[in-house]
Amino acid sequence: MTEIIDGNAVASQIRDDLTDAIETLADAGARPGLATVLMGDDPASQTYVNMKQRDCEEVGIESIHVDVDGDAPPEELYETIADLNDDPEVHGYIVQAPVPDHVDYREVIRRVDPAKDVDGFHPENVGRVVAGDARFRPCTPHGVQKLLESAGVGTEGKDVTIVGRSDIVGKPLANLLIQKADDGNATVTVCHSRTENLAEKTRSADIVVAAAGVPELIDGSMIGEGSVVIDVGVNRVDADTEKGYELVGDVEFESANEQASAITPVPGGVGPMTRAMLLYNTVKAASMQADVDVKLP
Ligand code: NAD
């Protein structure tokens, strides 16, 4: 029987475990605070930001939200960033992507105080991940590592094929998994849109992580028998539902499920983990800034 890795359950456990740390910090006068910044009014971004705010409330993290007009000059966003960098009650914050076209997202990220960069996207934090000295692991790759751990899937010596080389999923996950560490020590192949013979690379892997943003790109014929499949993809496809669409992963679940020993569903796999790991990074940021030791899950 294929194990269905339940991201909701693992994320819920992580949130429970974080609650103690949050109370310890609050008792020490440093209740963790997370700010979200949204420039413009993209409905999907609005939904993501609302979810992050709700997640904070549930575990006792203070949440602050700042809206910046989508037509404002970049300097207005930079001012917000400078204010958040200076605000002692904000231990971490995220600038929701995408930003409007007239704003350079890389410049935005460079202006975030690396100590408050709970997305882990600032070049200093990226460099620290590469160097094996992570301050904040980016939330989605960290969530993938936690899911593997929860399913008892070790990565040491394993062949891992990652499909996707983005700065937020593929690249940081590859960097984390090759580290000389208990949750690393893997042999990693990173595939992308120019990769030839993709199926060969996925079929020979012990663990496949799909993060391409292409609905059902990976089917059962591309999965080796007994391998572990982590589906990061979240894609909207037209469907005869109330909303007119449904969410599907980058993996064709039914056929991959027949081959795999363990697999994550979409939704209910990686998505809730990404959200939980943002809370984790916020607690870690508060702990470092307040110089109060807490036990992290
Ligand atoms: P992206 O568009 O930035 O990157 C996609 C990557 O996939 C690129 O490196 C590209 O080269 C590669 N790719 C595209 N088509 C390919 C193909 N046919 N064969 C091989 N490689 C191909 O995307 P992203 O931001 O990394 O997101 C990827 C997917 O993961 C999306 O569906 C996104 O919605 C989802 N996502 C989910 C979470 C979550 O929490 N569950 C978080 C981040 C992203």
mmCIF file of C-alpha atoms and ligand atoms in Angstrom:
data_model
loop_
_atom_site.group_PDB
_atom_site.id
_atom_site.type_symbol
_atom_site.label_atom_id
_atom_site.label_comp_id
_atom_site.label_asym_id
_atom_site.label_seq_id
_atom_site.Cartn_x
_atom_site.Cartn_y
_atom_site.Cartn_z
ATOM 1 C CA MET A 1 0.000 0.000 0.000
ATOM 2 C CA THR A 2 1.282 3.406 -0.916
ATOM 3 C CA GLU A 3 1.586 5.766 2.034
ATOM 4 C CA ILE A 4 -0.196 9.059 1.496
ATOM 5 C CA ILE A 5 1.923 11.639 3.310
ATOM 6 C CA ASP A 6 -0.511 13.911 5.146
ATOM 7 C CA GLY A 7 0.872 17.455 5.046
ATOM 8 C CA ASN A 8 -2.050 18.823 7.043
ATOM 9 C CA ALA A 9 -1.296 16.490 9.949
ATOM 10 C CA VAL A 10 2.450 17.155 9.928
ATOM 11 C CA ALA A 11 1.909 20.922 9.677
ATOM 12 C CA SER A 12 -0.589 20.805 12.525
ATOM 13 C CA GLN A 13 1.950 18.999 14.730
ATOM 14 C CA ILE A 14 4.592 21.616 13.909
ATOM 15 C CA ARG A 15 2.167 24.414 14.793
ATOM 16 C CA ASP A 16 1.385 22.713 18.122
ATOM 17 C CA ASP A 17 5.081 22.324 18.863
ATOM 18 C CA LEU A 18 5.696 26.002 18.048
ATOM 19 C CA THR A 19 3.028 27.145 20.504
ATOM 20 C CA ASP A 20 5.237 26.397 23.533
ATOM 21 C CA ALA A 21 8.126 28.346 22.042
ATOM 22 C CA ILE A 22 5.807 31.274 21.301
ATOM 23 C CA GLU A 23 4.578 31.356 24.904
ATOM 24 C CA THR A 24 8.162 31.228 26.218
ATOM 25 C CA LEU A 25 9.046 34.191 24.020
ATOM 26 C CA ALA A 26 5.889 36.080 25.033
ATOM 27 C CA ASP A 27 6.722 35.531 28.718
ATOM 28 C CA ALA A 28 10.147 37.033 28.031
ATOM 29 C CA GLY A 29 8.484 40.126 26.511
ATOM 30 C CA ALA A 30 9.144 39.109 22.925
ATOM 31 C CA ARG A 31 5.904 37.786 21.461
ATOM 32 C CA PRO A 32 6.862 36.927 17.867
ATOM 33 C CA GLY A 33 5.562 39.363 15.251
ATOM 34 C CA LEU A 34 5.186 38.746 11.521
ATOM 35 C CA ALA A 35 4.340 41.444 8.999
ATOM 36 C CA THR A 36 3.039 40.885 5.495
ATOM 37 C CA VAL A 37 3.409 43.496 2.793
ATOM 38 C CA LEU A 38 1.238 43.456 -0.299
ATOM 39 C CA MET A 39 1.813 45.867 -3.161
ATOM 40 C CA GLY A 40 -1.155 45.962 -5.514
ATOM 41 C CA ASP A 41 -4.371 43.966 -5.313
ATOM 42 C CA ASP A 42 -3.677 40.631 -6.985
ATOM 43 C CA PRO A 43 -6.496 38.380 -5.688
ATOM 44 C CA ALA A 44 -4.325 35.248 -5.322
ATOM 45 C CA SER A 45 -1.708 37.229 -3.364
ATOM 46 C CA GLN A 46 -4.491 38.669 -1.210
ATOM 47 C CA THR A 47 -5.635 35.134 -0.389
ATOM 48 C CA TYR A 48 -2.093 34.009 0.495
ATOM 49 C CA VAL A 49 -1.579 37.018 2.740
ATOM 50 C CA ASN A 50 -4.912 36.447 4.493
ATOM 51 C CA MET A 51 -3.976 32.806 5.134
ATOM 52 C CA LYS A 52 -0.623 33.826 6.612
ATOM 53 C CA GLN A 53 -2.365 36.298 8.923
ATOM 54 C CA ARG A 54 -4.863 33.661 10.055
ATOM 55 C CA ASP A 55 -2.069 31.141 10.684
ATOM 56 C CA CYS A 56 -0.344 33.684 12.950
ATOM 57 C CA GLU A 57 -3.487 34.342 14.978
ATOM 58 C CA GLU A 58 -4.008 30.630 15.536
ATOM 59 C CA VAL A 59 -0.614 30.113 17.170
ATOM 60 C CA GLY A 60 -0.303 33.425 19.037
ATOM 61 C CA ILE A 61 2.040 35.286 16.690
ATOM 62 C CA GLU A 62 1.254 39.025 16.342
ATOM 63 C CA SER A 63 0.474 39.840 12.743
ATOM 64 C CA ILE A 64 0.645 43.166 11.000
ATOM 65 C CA HIS A 65 -0.348 43.879 7.445
ATOM 66 C CA VAL A 66 0.778 46.750 5.227
ATOM 67 C CA ASP A 67 -0.853 47.509 1.878
ATOM 68 C CA VAL A 68 1.064 49.535 -0.678
ATOM 69 C CA ASP A 69 -0.757 51.015 -3.653
ATOM 70 C CA GLY A 70 0.023 49.060 -6.820
ATOM 71 C CA ASP A 71 0.722 52.280 -8.749
ATOM 72 C CA ALA A 72 2.981 53.826 -6.110
ATOM 73 C CA PRO A 73 6.645 54.413 -6.965
ATOM 74 C CA PRO A 74 9.112 51.753 -5.724
ATOM 75 C CA GLU A 75 10.363 54.245 -3.105
ATOM 76 C CA GLU A 76 7.071 53.912 -1.240
ATOM 77 C CA LEU A 77 7.618 50.176 -0.871
ATOM 78 C CA TYR A 78 11.243 50.823 0.154
ATOM 79 C CA GLU A 79 9.998 53.158 2.891
ATOM 80 C CA THR A 80 7.684 50.466 4.213
ATOM 81 C CA ILE A 81 10.612 48.049 4.221
ATOM 82 C CA ALA A 82 12.828 50.522 6.094
ATOM 83 C CA ASP A 83 10.066 51.031 8.697
ATOM 84 C CA LEU A 84 9.688 47.277 9.200
ATOM 85 C CA ASN A 85 13.462 46.869 9.485
ATOM 86 C CA ASP A 86 13.372 49.436 12.326
ATOM 87 C CA ASP A 87 10.253 48.147 14.095
ATOM 88 C CA PRO A 88 11.297 46.101 17.163
ATOM 89 C CA GLU A 89 7.894 44.393 17.337
ATOM 90 C CA VAL A 90 8.276 42.974 13.839
ATOM 91 C CA HIS A 91 10.671 40.041 14.045
ATOM 92 C CA GLY A 92 10.060 38.869 10.519
ATOM 93 C CA TYR A 93 8.226 39.972 7.425
ATOM 94 C CA ILE A 94 7.537 38.992 3.863
ATOM 95 C CA VAL A 95 6.917 41.068 0.772
ATOM 96 C CA GLN A 96 4.337 39.050 -1.132
ATOM 97 C CA ALA A 97 5.421 38.219 -4.693
ATOM 98 C CA PRO A 98 4.762 39.092 -7.425
ATOM 99 C CA VAL A 99 5.318 42.824 -7.085
ATOM 100 C CA PRO A 100 4.070 45.089 -9.907
ATOM 101 C CA ASP A 101 6.192 45.180 -13.075
ATOM 102 C CA HIS A 102 7.673 48.608 -12.381
ATOM 103 C CA VAL A 103 9.261 47.308 -9.160
ATOM 104 C CA ASP A 104 12.477 45.253 -9.190
ATOM 105 C CA TYR A 105 11.816 42.327 -6.822
ATOM 106 C CA ARG A 106 15.541 41.623 -6.402
ATOM 107 C CA GLU A 107 16.109 45.165 -5.182
ATOM 108 C CA VAL A 108 13.170 44.755 -2.790
ATOM 109 C CA ILE A 109 14.698 41.596 -1.315
ATOM 110 C CA ARG A 110 18.112 43.231 -0.957
ATOM 111 C CA ARG A 111 16.541 45.935 1.236
ATOM 112 C CA VAL A 112 15.001 43.470 3.717
ATOM 113 C CA ASP A 113 17.031 43.143 6.921
ATOM 114 C CA PRO A 114 18.480 39.598 6.568
ATOM 115 C CA ALA A 115 17.711 38.968 10.258
ATOM 116 C CA LYS A 116 13.985 39.536 9.490
ATOM 117 C CA ASP A 117 13.958 37.790 6.101
ATOM 118 C CA VAL A 118 11.723 34.875 7.104
ATOM 119 C CA ASP A 119 11.229 33.852 3.460
ATOM 120 C CA GLY A 120 14.983 33.262 3.309
ATOM 121 C CA PHE A 121 15.320 35.029 -0.057
ATOM 122 C CA HIS A 122 17.910 37.718 0.804
ATOM 123 C CA PRO A 123 21.267 36.974 -0.882
ATOM 124 C CA GLU A 124 22.941 36.710 2.531
ATOM 125 C CA ASN A 125 20.484 34.020 3.600
ATOM 126 C CA VAL A 126 20.752 32.214 0.251
ATOM 127 C CA GLY A 127 24.527 32.212 0.679
ATOM 128 C CA ARG A 128 24.255 30.856 4.186
ATOM 129 C CA VAL A 129 22.113 27.945 2.955
ATOM 130 C CA VAL A 130 24.708 27.166 0.272
ATOM 131 C CA ALA A 131 27.500 27.388 2.859
ATOM 132 C CA GLY A 132 25.698 24.945 5.162
ATOM 133 C CA ASP A 133 25.112 27.625 7.806
ATOM 134 C CA ALA A 134 21.432 28.419 7.258
ATOM 135 C CA ARG A 135 19.762 31.139 9.303
ATOM 136 C CA PHE A 136 16.333 30.698 7.693
ATOM 137 C CA ARG A 137 15.628 27.754 5.413
ATOM 138 C CA PRO A 138 13.194 28.839 2.689
ATOM 139 C CA CYS A 139 9.747 27.645 3.716
ATOM 140 C CA THR A 140 8.785 25.282 0.882
ATOM 141 C CA PRO A 141 12.090 23.334 0.707
ATOM 142 C CA HIS A 142 12.189 23.158 4.505
ATOM 143 C CA GLY A 143 8.625 21.853 4.442
ATOM 144 C CA VAL A 144 9.649 19.157 1.958
ATOM 145 C CA GLN A 145 12.476 18.090 4.280
ATOM 146 C CA LYS A 146 10.083 17.911 7.234
ATOM 147 C CA LEU A 147 7.579 15.849 5.228
ATOM 148 C CA LEU A 148 10.275 13.346 4.280
ATOM 149 C CA GLU A 149 11.409 13.145 7.898
ATOM 150 C CA SER A 150 7.836 12.628 9.114
ATOM 151 C CA ALA A 151 7.380 9.745 6.675
ATOM 152 C CA GLY A 152 10.613 8.150 7.892
ATOM 153 C CA VAL A 153 12.255 8.673 4.495
ATOM 154 C CA GLY A 154 15.976 9.279 4.972
ATOM 155 C CA THR A 155 17.884 11.142 2.258
ATOM 156 C CA GLU A 156 21.400 9.958 3.057
ATOM 157 C CA GLY A 157 22.940 8.342 -0.011
ATOM 158 C CA LYS A 158 19.634 8.554 -1.899
ATOM 159 C CA ASP A 159 19.227 9.719 -5.481
ATOM 160 C CA VAL A 160 16.868 12.689 -5.470
ATOM 161 C CA THR A 161 15.578 14.181 -8.706
ATOM 162 C CA ILE A 162 14.137 17.670 -8.383
ATOM 163 C CA VAL A 163 12.082 18.911 -11.330
ATOM 164 C CA GLY A 164 12.348 22.719 -11.314
ATOM 165 C CA ARG A 165 15.206 25.129 -10.625
ATOM 166 C CA SER A 166 13.404 28.183 -9.244
ATOM 167 C CA ASP A 167 14.962 30.392 -6.587
ATOM 168 C CA ILE A 168 12.191 29.562 -4.131
ATOM 169 C CA VAL A 169 11.891 25.777 -4.510
ATOM 170 C CA GLY A 170 14.256 23.826 -6.777
ATOM 171 C CA LYS A 171 17.561 25.592 -6.142
ATOM 172 C CA PRO A 172 17.303 25.957 -2.353
ATOM 173 C CA LEU A 173 16.008 22.391 -1.971
ATOM 174 C CA ALA A 174 18.974 21.066 -3.966
ATOM 175 C CA ASN A 175 21.327 23.096 -1.784
ATOM 176 C CA LEU A 176 19.748 21.782 1.406
ATOM 177 C CA LEU A 177 19.724 18.154 0.323
ATOM 178 C CA ILE A 178 23.417 18.060 -0.667
ATOM 179 C CA GLN A 179 24.570 19.396 2.707
ATOM 180 C CA LYS A 180 26.608 17.127 4.917
ATOM 181 C CA ALA A 181 23.756 16.785 7.417
ATOM 182 C CA ASP A 182 21.328 14.186 8.704
ATOM 183 C CA ASP A 183 18.548 15.628 6.545
ATOM 184 C CA GLY A 184 20.894 16.035 3.563
ATOM 185 C CA ASN A 185 23.654 13.763 2.254
ATOM 186 C CA ALA A 186 21.649 13.067 -0.909
ATOM 187 C CA THR A 187 22.854 12.862 -4.497
ATOM 188 C CA VAL A 188 20.767 15.465 -6.260
ATOM 189 C CA THR A 189 19.829 15.910 -9.907
ATOM 190 C CA VAL A 190 18.119 19.198 -10.778
ATOM 191 C CA CYS A 191 15.972 19.156 -13.923
ATOM 192 C CA HIS A 192 14.423 22.137 -15.699
ATOM 193 C CA SER A 193 12.696 23.208 -18.885
ATOM 194 C CA ARG A 194 15.782 22.457 -21.021
ATOM 195 C CA THR A 195 16.436 19.029 -19.534
ATOM 196 C CA GLU A 196 16.548 16.195 -22.049
ATOM 197 C CA ASN A 197 15.207 12.756 -21.173
ATOM 198 C CA LEU A 198 13.372 13.938 -18.077
ATOM 199 C CA ALA A 199 11.632 10.576 -17.612
ATOM 200 C CA GLU A 200 14.977 8.765 -17.321
ATOM 201 C CA LYS A 201 16.050 11.121 -14.550
ATOM 202 C CA THR A 202 12.840 10.786 -12.580
ATOM 203 C CA ARG A 203 12.499 7.017 -13.096
ATOM 204 C CA SER A 204 15.954 6.273 -11.691
ATOM 205 C CA ALA A 205 15.452 8.386 -8.556
ATOM 206 C CA ASP A 206 14.687 7.139 -5.052
ATOM 207 C CA ILE A 207 12.881 10.415 -4.344
ATOM 208 C CA VAL A 208 11.223 12.669 -6.943
ATOM 209 C CA VAL A 209 10.295 16.244 -6.067
ATOM 210 C CA ALA A 210 8.091 17.874 -8.701
ATOM 211 C CA ALA A 211 8.189 21.691 -8.710
ATOM 212 C CA ALA A 212 7.733 22.705 -12.339
ATOM 213 C CA GLY A 213 4.334 24.387 -12.281
ATOM 214 C CA VAL A 214 3.089 22.164 -15.128
ATOM 215 C CA PRO A 215 -0.153 20.301 -14.383
ATOM 216 C CA GLU A 216 0.416 16.538 -14.150
ATOM 217 C CA LEU A 217 3.787 16.686 -15.911
ATOM 218 C CA ILE A 218 4.977 13.555 -14.111
ATOM 219 C CA ASP A 219 2.919 10.393 -14.581
ATOM 220 C CA GLY A 220 3.340 6.857 -13.293
ATOM 221 C CA SER A 221 5.489 5.807 -16.258
ATOM 222 C CA MET A 222 8.106 8.317 -15.065
ATOM 223 C CA ILE A 223 8.214 6.975 -11.497
ATOM 224 C CA GLY A 224 10.355 4.049 -10.420
ATOM 225 C CA GLU A 225 8.690 1.335 -8.421
ATOM 226 C CA GLY A 226 8.840 2.005 -4.681
ATOM 227 C CA SER A 227 10.099 5.568 -4.948
ATOM 228 C CA VAL A 228 8.877 8.506 -2.879
ATOM 229 C CA VAL A 229 7.061 11.321 -4.680
ATOM 230 C CA ILE A 230 6.740 14.859 -3.311
ATOM 231 C CA ASP A 231 4.457 17.069 -5.381
ATOM 232 C CA VAL A 232 5.105 20.769 -4.817
ATOM 233 C CA GLY A 233 3.027 21.912 -7.792
ATOM 234 C CA VAL A 234 -0.203 23.820 -7.320
ATOM 235 C CA ASN A 235 -1.861 24.543 -10.632
ATOM 236 C CA ARG A 236 -5.296 25.894 -11.415
ATOM 237 C CA VAL A 237 -6.971 24.033 -14.249
ATOM 238 C CA ASP A 238 -10.428 24.669 -15.699
ATOM 239 C CA ALA A 239 -13.000 22.312 -14.228
ATOM 240 C CA ASP A 240 -16.705 21.894 -13.887
ATOM 241 C CA THR A 241 -16.742 23.070 -10.263
ATOM 242 C CA GLU A 242 -18.435 25.963 -8.479
ATOM 243 C CA LYS A 243 -15.303 28.099 -8.864
ATOM 244 C CA GLY A 244 -14.762 26.983 -12.458
ATOM 245 C CA TYR A 245 -11.363 25.483 -11.687
ATOM 246 C CA GLU A 246 -9.644 22.880 -9.567
ATOM 247 C CA LEU A 247 -6.132 22.606 -8.139
ATOM 248 C CA VAL A 248 -3.867 19.892 -9.460
ATOM 249 C CA GLY A 249 -0.248 19.101 -8.789
ATOM 250 C CA ASP A 250 2.675 18.521 -11.128
ATOM 251 C CA VAL A 251 2.160 14.783 -10.644
ATOM 252 C CA GLU A 252 -0.624 12.677 -12.101
ATOM 253 C CA PHE A 253 -1.658 11.271 -8.764
ATOM 254 C CA GLU A 254 -3.518 8.094 -9.781
ATOM 255 C CA SER A 255 -0.799 6.576 -11.966
ATOM 256 C CA ALA A 256 2.106 7.782 -9.791
ATOM 257 C CA ASN A 257 0.358 6.389 -6.730
ATOM 258 C CA GLU A 258 0.468 2.900 -8.284
ATOM 259 C CA GLN A 259 4.258 3.050 -8.544
ATOM 260 C CA ALA A 260 5.300 4.982 -5.452
ATOM 261 C CA SER A 261 5.848 3.727 -1.906
ATOM 262 C CA ALA A 262 4.827 7.141 -0.546
ATOM 263 C CA ILE A 263 3.334 10.219 -2.161
ATOM 264 C CA THR A 264 1.996 13.649 -1.189
ATOM 265 C CA PRO A 265 -1.478 14.737 -2.326
ATOM 266 C CA VAL A 266 -2.429 18.135 -3.794
ATOM 267 C CA PRO A 267 -3.952 19.845 -1.948
ATOM 268 C CA GLY A 268 -2.942 18.712 1.551
ATOM 269 C CA GLY A 269 0.727 17.894 0.963
ATOM 270 C CA VAL A 270 3.438 20.525 0.640
ATOM 271 C CA GLY A 271 1.104 23.573 0.775
ATOM 272 C CA PRO A 272 0.289 23.441 4.508
ATOM 273 C CA MET A 273 3.959 22.753 5.258
ATOM 274 C CA THR A 274 5.078 25.959 3.523
ATOM 275 C CA ARG A 275 2.704 27.902 5.765
ATOM 276 C CA ALA A 276 3.878 26.116 8.923
ATOM 277 C CA MET A 277 7.533 26.729 8.116
ATOM 278 C CA LEU A 278 6.891 30.476 7.797
ATOM 279 C CA LEU A 279 5.654 30.412 11.386
ATOM 280 C CA TYR A 280 8.739 28.387 12.330
ATOM 281 C CA ASN A 281 11.053 30.996 10.787
ATOM 282 C CA THR A 282 9.181 33.810 12.528
ATOM 283 C CA VAL A 283 9.612 32.112 15.895
ATOM 284 C CA LYS A 284 13.282 31.518 15.116
ATOM 285 C CA ALA A 285 13.715 35.180 14.153
ATOM 286 C CA ALA A 286 12.105 36.348 17.405
ATOM 287 C CA SER A 287 14.233 33.949 19.429
ATOM 288 C CA MET A 288 17.441 35.234 17.813
ATOM 289 C CA GLN A 289 16.481 38.919 18.104
ATOM 290 C CA ALA A 290 15.369 38.610 21.740
ATOM 291 C CA ASP A 291 18.283 36.315 22.568
ATOM 292 C CA VAL A 292 15.906 33.835 24.215
ATOM 293 C CA ASP A 293 16.548 30.139 23.573
ATOM 294 C CA VAL A 294 13.509 28.109 22.561
ATOM 295 C CA LYS A 295 13.055 24.548 21.399
ATOM 296 C CA LEU A 296 12.073 24.447 17.731
ATOM 297 C CA PRO A 297 10.321 21.408 16.231
HETATM 298 P P1 NAD B 1 8.762 28.638 -11.446
HETATM 299 O O1 NAD B 1 7.862 28.862 -12.605
HETATM 300 O O2 NAD B 1 9.531 29.767 -10.868
HETATM 301 O O3 NAD B 1 9.807 27.510 -11.837
HETATM 302 C C1 NAD B 1 9.421 26.361 -12.509
HETATM 303 C C2 NAD B 1 10.647 25.550 -12.847
HETATM 304 O O4 NAD B 1 10.226 24.358 -13.507
HETATM 305 C C3 NAD B 1 11.619 26.253 -13.765
HETATM 306 O O5 NAD B 1 12.914 26.084 -13.234
HETATM 307 C C4 NAD B 1 11.493 25.516 -15.094
HETATM 308 O O6 NAD B 1 12.731 25.400 -15.770
HETATM 309 C C5 NAD B 1 10.986 24.148 -14.678
HETATM 310 N N1 NAD B 1 10.133 23.551 -15.693
HETATM 311 C C6 NAD B 1 9.068 24.127 -16.323
HETATM 312 N N2 NAD B 1 8.555 23.276 -17.237
HETATM 313 C C7 NAD B 1 9.288 22.154 -17.174
HETATM 314 C C8 NAD B 1 9.239 20.924 -17.881
HETATM 315 N N3 NAD B 1 8.336 20.688 -18.824
HETATM 316 N N4 NAD B 1 10.168 19.998 -17.576
HETATM 317 C C9 NAD B 1 11.096 20.222 -16.623
HETATM 318 N N5 NAD B 1 11.186 21.365 -15.920
HETATM 319 C C10 NAD B 1 10.290 22.317 -16.204
HETATM 320 O O7 NAD B 1 7.869 27.918 -10.357
HETATM 321 P P2 NAD B 1 7.976 27.797 -8.760
HETATM 322 O O8 NAD B 1 7.681 29.098 -8.147
HETATM 323 O O9 NAD B 1 9.198 27.060 -8.359
HETATM 324 O O10 NAD B 1 6.715 26.851 -8.515
HETATM 325 C C11 NAD B 1 6.607 25.573 -9.088
HETATM 326 C C12 NAD B 1 5.265 24.981 -8.743
HETATM 327 O O11 NAD B 1 5.187 24.821 -7.347
HETATM 328 C C13 NAD B 1 4.067 25.862 -9.108
HETATM 329 O O12 NAD B 1 2.975 25.015 -9.433
HETATM 330 C C14 NAD B 1 3.776 26.613 -7.834
HETATM 331 O O13 NAD B 1 2.422 27.018 -7.739
HETATM 332 C C15 NAD B 1 4.096 25.555 -6.828
HETATM 333 N N6 NAD B 1 4.499 26.061 -5.520
HETATM 334 C C16 NAD B 1 3.861 25.522 -4.463
HETATM 335 C C17 NAD B 1 4.235 25.892 -3.196
HETATM 336 C C18 NAD B 1 3.548 25.251 -2.050
HETATM 337 O O14 NAD B 1 3.665 25.721 -0.934
HETATM 338 N N7 NAD B 1 2.855 24.141 -2.257
HETATM 339 C C19 NAD B 1 5.229 26.845 -2.993
HETATM 340 C C20 NAD B 1 5.881 27.364 -4.095
HETATM 341 C C21 NAD B 1 5.511 26.952 -5.367
#
